[in-house]
mmCIF file of N, CA and C in Angstrom:
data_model
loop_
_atom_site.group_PDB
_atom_site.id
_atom_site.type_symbol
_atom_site.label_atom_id
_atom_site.label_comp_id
_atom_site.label_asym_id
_atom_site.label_seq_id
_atom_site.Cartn_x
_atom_site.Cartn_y
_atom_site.Cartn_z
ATOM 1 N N UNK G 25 14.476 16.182 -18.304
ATOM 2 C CA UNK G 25 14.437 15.079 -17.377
ATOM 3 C C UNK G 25 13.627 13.950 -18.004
ATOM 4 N N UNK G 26 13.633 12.899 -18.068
ATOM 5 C CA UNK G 26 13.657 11.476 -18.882
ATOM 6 C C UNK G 26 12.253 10.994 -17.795
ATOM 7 N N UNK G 27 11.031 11.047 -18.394
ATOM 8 C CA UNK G 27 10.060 10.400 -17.747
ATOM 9 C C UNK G 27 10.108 9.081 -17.267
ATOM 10 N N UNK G 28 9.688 8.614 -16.079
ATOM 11 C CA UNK G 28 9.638 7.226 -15.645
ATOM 12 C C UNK G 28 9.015 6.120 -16.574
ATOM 13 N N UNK G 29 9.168 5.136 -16.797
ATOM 14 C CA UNK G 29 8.408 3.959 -17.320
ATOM 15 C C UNK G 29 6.879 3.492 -16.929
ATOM 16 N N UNK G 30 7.286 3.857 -15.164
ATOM 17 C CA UNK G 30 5.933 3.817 -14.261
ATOM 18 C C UNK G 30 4.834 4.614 -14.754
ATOM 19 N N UNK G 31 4.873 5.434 -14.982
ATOM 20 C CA UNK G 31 4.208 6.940 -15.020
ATOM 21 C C UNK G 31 3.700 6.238 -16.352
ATOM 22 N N UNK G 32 3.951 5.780 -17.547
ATOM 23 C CA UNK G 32 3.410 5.325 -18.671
ATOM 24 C C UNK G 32 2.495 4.556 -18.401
ATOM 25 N N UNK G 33 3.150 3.583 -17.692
ATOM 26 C CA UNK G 33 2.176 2.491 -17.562
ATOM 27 C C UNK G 33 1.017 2.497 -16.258
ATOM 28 N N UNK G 34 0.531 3.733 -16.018
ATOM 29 C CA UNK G 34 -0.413 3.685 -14.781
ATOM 30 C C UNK G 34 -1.722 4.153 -15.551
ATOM 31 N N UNK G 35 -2.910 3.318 -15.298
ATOM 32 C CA UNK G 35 -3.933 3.154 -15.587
ATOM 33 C C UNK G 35 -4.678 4.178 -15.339
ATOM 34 N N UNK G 36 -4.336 4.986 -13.940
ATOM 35 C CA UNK G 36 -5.872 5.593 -13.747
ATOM 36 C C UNK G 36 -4.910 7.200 -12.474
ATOM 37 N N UNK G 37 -5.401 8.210 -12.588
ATOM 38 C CA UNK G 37 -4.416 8.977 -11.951
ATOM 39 C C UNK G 37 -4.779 8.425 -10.373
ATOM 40 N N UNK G 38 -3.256 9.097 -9.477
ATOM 41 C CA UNK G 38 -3.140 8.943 -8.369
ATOM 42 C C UNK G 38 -3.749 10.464 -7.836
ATOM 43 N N UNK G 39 -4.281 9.733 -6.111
ATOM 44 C CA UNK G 39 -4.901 11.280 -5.106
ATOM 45 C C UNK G 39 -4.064 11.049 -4.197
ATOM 46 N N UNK G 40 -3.868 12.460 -4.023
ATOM 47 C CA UNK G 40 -2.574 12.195 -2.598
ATOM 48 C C UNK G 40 -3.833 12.361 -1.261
ATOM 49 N N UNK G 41 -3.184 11.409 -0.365
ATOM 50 C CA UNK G 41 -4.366 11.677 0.773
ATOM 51 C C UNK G 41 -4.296 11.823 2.119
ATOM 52 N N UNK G 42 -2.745 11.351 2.304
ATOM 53 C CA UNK G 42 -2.577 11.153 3.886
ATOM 54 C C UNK G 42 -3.551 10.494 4.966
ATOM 55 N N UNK G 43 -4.191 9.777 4.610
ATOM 56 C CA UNK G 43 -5.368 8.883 5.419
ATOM 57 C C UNK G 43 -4.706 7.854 6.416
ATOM 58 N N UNK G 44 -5.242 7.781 7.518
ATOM 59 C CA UNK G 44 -4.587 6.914 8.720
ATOM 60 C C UNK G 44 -5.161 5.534 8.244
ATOM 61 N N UNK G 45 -4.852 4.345 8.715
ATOM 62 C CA UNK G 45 -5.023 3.242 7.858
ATOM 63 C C UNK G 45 -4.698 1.962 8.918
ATOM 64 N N UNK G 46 -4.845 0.692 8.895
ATOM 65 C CA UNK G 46 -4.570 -0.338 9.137
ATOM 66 C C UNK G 46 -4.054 -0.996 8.443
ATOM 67 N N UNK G 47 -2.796 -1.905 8.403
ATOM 68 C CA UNK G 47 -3.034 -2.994 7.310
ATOM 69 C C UNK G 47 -2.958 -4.147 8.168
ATOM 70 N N UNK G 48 -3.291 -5.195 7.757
ATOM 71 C CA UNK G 48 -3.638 -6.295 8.445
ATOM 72 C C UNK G 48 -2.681 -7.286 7.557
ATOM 73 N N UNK G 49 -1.686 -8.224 8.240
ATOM 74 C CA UNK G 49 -0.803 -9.084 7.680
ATOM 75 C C UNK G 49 -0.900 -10.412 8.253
ATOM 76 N N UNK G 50 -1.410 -11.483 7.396
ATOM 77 C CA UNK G 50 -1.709 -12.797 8.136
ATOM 78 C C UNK G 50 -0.197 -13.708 7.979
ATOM 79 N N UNK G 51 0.066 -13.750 9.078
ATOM 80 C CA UNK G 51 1.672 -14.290 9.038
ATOM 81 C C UNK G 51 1.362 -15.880 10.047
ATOM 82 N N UNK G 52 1.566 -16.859 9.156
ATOM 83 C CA UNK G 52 1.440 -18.273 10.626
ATOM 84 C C UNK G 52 -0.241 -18.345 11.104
ATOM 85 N N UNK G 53 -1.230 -18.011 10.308
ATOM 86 C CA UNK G 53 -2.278 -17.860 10.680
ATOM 87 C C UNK G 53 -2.667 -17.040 12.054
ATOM 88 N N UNK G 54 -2.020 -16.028 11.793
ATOM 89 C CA UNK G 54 -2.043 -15.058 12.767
ATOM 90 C C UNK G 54 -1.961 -13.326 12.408
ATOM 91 N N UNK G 55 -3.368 -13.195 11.852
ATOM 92 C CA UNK G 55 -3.693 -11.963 12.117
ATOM 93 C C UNK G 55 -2.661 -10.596 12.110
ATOM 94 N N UNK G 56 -2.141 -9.928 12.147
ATOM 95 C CA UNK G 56 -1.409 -8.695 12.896
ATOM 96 C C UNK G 56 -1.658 -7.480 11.732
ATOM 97 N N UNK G 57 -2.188 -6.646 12.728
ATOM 98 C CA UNK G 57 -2.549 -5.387 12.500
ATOM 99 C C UNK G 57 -1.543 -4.529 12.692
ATOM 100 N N UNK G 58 -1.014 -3.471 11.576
ATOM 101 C CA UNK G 58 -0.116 -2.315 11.899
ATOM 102 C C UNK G 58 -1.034 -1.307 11.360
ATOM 103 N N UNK G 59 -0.678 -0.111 12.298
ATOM 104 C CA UNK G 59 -1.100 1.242 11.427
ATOM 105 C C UNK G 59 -0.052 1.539 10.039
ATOM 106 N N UNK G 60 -0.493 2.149 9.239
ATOM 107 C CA UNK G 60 0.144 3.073 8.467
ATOM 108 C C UNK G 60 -0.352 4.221 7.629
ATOM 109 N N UNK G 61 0.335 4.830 6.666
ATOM 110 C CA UNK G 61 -0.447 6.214 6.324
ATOM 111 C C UNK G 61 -0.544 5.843 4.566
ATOM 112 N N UNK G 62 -2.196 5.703 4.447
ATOM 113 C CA UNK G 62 -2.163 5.974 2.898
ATOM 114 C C UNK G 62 -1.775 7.144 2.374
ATOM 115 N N UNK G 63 -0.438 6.998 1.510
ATOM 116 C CA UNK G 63 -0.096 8.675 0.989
ATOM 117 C C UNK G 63 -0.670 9.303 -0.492
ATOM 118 N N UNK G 64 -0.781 7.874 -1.067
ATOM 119 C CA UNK G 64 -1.862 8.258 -2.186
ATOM 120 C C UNK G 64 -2.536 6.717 -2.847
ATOM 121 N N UNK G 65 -3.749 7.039 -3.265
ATOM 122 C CA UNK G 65 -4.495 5.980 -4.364
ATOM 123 C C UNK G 65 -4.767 6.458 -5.366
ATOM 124 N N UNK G 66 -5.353 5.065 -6.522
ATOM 125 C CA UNK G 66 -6.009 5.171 -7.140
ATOM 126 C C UNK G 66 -7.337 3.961 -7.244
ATOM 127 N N UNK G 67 -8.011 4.115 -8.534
ATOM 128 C CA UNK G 67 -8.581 3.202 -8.511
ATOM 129 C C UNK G 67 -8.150 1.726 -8.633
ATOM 130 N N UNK G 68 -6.726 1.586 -8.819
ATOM 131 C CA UNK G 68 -6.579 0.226 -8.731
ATOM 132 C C UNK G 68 -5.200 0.248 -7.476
ATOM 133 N N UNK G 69 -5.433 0.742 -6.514
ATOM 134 C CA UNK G 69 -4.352 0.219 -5.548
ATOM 135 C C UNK G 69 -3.894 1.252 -4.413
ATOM 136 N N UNK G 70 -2.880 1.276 -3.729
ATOM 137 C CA UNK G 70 -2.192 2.468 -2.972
ATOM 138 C C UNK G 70 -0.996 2.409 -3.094
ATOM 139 N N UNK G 71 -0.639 3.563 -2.027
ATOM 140 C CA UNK G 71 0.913 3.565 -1.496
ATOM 141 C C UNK G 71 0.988 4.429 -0.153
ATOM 142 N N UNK G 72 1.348 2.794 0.773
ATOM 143 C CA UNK G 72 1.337 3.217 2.359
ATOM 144 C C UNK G 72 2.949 3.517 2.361
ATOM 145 N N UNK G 73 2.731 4.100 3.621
ATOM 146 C CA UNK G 73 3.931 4.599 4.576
ATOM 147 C C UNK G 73 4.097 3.393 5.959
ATOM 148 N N UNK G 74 4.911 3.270 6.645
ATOM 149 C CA UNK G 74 4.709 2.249 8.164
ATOM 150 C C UNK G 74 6.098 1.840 7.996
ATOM 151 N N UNK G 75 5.685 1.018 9.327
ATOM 152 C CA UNK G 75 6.586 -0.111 9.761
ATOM 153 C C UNK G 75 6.005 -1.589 9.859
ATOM 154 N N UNK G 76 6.146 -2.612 8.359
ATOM 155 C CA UNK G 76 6.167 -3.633 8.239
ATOM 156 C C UNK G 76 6.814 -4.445 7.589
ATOM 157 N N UNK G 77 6.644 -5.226 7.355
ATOM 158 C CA UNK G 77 7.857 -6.366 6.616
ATOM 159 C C UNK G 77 6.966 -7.281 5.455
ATOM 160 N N UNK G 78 6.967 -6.965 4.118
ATOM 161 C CA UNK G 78 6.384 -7.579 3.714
ATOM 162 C C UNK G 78 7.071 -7.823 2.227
ATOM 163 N N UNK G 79 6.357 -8.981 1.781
ATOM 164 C CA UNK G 79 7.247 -9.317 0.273
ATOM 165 C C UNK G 79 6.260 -9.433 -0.797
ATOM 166 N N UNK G 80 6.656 -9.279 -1.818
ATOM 167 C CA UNK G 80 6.129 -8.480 -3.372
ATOM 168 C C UNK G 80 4.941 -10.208 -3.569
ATOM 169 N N UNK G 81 3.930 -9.978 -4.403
ATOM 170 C CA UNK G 81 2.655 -10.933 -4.169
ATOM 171 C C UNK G 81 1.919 -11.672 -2.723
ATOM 172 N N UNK G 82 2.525 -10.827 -1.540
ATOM 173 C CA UNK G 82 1.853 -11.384 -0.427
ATOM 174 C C UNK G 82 0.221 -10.696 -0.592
ATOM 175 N N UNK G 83 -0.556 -11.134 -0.070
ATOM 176 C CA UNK G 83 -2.225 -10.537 -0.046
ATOM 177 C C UNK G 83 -2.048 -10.032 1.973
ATOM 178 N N UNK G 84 -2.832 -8.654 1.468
ATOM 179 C CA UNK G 84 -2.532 -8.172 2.975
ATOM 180 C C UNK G 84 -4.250 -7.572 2.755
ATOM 181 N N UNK G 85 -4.415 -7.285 3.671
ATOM 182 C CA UNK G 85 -5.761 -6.497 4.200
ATOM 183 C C UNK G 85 -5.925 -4.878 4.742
ATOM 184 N N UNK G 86 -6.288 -3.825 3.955
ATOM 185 C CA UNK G 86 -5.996 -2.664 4.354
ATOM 186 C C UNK G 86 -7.247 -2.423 4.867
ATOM 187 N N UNK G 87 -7.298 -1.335 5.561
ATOM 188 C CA UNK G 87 -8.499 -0.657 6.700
ATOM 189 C C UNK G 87 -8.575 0.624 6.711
ATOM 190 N N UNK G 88 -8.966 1.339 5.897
ATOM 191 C CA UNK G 88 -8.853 2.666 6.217
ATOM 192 C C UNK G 88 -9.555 3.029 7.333
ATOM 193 N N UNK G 89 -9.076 4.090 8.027
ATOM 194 C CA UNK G 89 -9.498 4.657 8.945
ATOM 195 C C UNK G 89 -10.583 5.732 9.161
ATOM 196 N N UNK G 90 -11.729 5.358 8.609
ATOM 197 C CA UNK G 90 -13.157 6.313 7.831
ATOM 198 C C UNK G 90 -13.974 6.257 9.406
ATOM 199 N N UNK G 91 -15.161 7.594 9.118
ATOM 200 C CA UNK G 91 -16.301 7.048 9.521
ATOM 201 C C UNK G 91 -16.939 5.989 9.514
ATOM 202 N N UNK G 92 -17.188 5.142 8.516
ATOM 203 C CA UNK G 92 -17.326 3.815 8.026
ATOM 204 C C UNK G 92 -16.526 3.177 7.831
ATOM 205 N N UNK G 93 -15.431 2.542 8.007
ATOM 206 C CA UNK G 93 -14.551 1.705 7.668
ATOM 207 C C UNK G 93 -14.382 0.609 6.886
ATOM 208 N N UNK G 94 -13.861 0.559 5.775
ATOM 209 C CA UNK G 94 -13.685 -0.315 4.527
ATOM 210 C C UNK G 94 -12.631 -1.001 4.969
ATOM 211 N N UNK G 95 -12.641 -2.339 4.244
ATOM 212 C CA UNK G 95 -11.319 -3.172 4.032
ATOM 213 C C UNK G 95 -11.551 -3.417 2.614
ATOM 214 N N UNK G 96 -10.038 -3.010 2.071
ATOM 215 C CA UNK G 96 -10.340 -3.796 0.666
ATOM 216 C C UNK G 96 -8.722 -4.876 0.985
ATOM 217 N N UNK G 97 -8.782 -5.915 0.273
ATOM 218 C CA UNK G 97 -7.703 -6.957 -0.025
ATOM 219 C C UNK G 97 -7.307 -6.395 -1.233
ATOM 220 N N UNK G 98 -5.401 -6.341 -1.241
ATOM 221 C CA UNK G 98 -4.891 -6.222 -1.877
ATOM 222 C C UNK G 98 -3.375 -7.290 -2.049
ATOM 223 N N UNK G 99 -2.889 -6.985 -3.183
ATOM 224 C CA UNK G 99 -1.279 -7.719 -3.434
ATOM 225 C C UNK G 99 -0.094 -6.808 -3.445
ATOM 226 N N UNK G 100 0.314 -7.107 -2.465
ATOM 227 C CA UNK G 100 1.877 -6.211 -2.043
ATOM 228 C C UNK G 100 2.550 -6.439 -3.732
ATOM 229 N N UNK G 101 3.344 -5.004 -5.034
ATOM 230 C CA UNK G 101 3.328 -4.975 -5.888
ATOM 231 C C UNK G 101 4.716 -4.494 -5.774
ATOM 232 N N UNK G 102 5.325 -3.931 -4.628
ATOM 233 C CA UNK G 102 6.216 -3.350 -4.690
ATOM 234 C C UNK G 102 6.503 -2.485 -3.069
ATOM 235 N N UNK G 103 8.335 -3.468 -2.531
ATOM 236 C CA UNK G 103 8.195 -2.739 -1.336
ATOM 237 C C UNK G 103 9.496 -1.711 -1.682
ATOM 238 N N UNK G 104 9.779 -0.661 -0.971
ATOM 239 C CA UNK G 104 10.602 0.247 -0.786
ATOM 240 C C UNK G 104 12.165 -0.305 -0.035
ATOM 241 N N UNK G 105 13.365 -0.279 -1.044
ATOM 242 C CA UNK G 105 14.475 -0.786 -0.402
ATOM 243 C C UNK G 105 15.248 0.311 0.844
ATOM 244 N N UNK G 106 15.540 -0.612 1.939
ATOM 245 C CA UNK G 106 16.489 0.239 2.127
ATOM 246 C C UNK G 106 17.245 1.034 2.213
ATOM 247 N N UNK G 107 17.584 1.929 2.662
ATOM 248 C CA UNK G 107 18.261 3.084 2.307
ATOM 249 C C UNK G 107 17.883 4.145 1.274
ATOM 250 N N UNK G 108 16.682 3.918 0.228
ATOM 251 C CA UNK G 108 16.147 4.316 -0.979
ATOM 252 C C UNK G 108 15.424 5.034 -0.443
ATOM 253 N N UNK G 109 15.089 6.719 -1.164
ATOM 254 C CA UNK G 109 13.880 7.461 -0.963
ATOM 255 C C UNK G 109 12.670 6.859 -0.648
ATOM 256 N N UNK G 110 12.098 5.346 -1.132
ATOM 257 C CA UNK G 110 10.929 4.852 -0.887
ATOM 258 C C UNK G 110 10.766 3.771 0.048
ATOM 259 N N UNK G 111 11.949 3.903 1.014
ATOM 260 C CA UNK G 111 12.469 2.824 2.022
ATOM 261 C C UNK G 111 10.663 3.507 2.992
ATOM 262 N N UNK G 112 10.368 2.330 3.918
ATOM 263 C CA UNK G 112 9.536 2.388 4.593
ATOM 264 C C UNK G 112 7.774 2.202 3.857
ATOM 265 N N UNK G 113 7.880 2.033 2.483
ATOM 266 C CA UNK G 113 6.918 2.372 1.634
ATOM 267 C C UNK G 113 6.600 1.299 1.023
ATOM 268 N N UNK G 114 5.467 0.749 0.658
ATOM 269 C CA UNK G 114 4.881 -0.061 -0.111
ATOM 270 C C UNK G 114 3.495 0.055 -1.215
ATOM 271 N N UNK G 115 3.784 -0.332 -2.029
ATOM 272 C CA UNK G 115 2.508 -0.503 -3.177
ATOM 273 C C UNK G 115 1.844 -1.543 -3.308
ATOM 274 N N UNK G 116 0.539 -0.950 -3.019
ATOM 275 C CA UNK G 116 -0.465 -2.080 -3.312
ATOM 276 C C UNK G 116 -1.487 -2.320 -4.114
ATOM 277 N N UNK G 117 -1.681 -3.420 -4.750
ATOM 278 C CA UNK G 117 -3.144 -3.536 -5.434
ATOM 279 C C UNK G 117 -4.183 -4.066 -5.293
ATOM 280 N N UNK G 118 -5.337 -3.444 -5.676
ATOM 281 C CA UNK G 118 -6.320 -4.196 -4.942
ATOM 282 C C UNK G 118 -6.683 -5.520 -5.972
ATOM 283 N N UNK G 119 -7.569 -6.459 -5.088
ATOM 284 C CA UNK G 119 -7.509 -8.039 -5.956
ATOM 285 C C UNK G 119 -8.829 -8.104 -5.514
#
């Protein structure tokens, strides 16, 4: 089986985590918060699960759902098409 290109080029390994999450999408100067599920990170980014609508270099605001609660800002890097195993899914990096 023919390794991905991705997989070469990733900096730092991924943790799978299932963590409940916020992301925060400023659309029209307006705020909006969705849940979604971090399914894994690393040190430079994620990959949520949800229901949102977003396009590749938008800056969104994630929230994990901790005892303490972090936000880090990140850049939408990659969303999941349609109909595709990674439909509903997005990659992010942090900035």
């Amino acid at each position: 089986m023919p390794s991905s290109p991705f997989l070469k080029a990733r900096r730092s390994k991924r943790v799978v985590s299932k963590r409940r999450a916020s992301l925060v999408v400023n659309l029209d100067r307006k705020p909006k918060r969705h849940p979604c599920l971090v399914l894994d990170s690393s040190r430079e980014g994620f990959r949520l699960r949800g229901s949102f609508d977003l396009r590749r270099g938008q800056v969104v605001e994630l929230i994990l759902d901790e005892e303490a609660p972090s936000a880090e800002r990140c850049s939408v890097v990659w969303v999941g098409k349609v109909g595709s195993k990674q439909e509903g899914e997005a990659g992010l990096e942090t900035v």
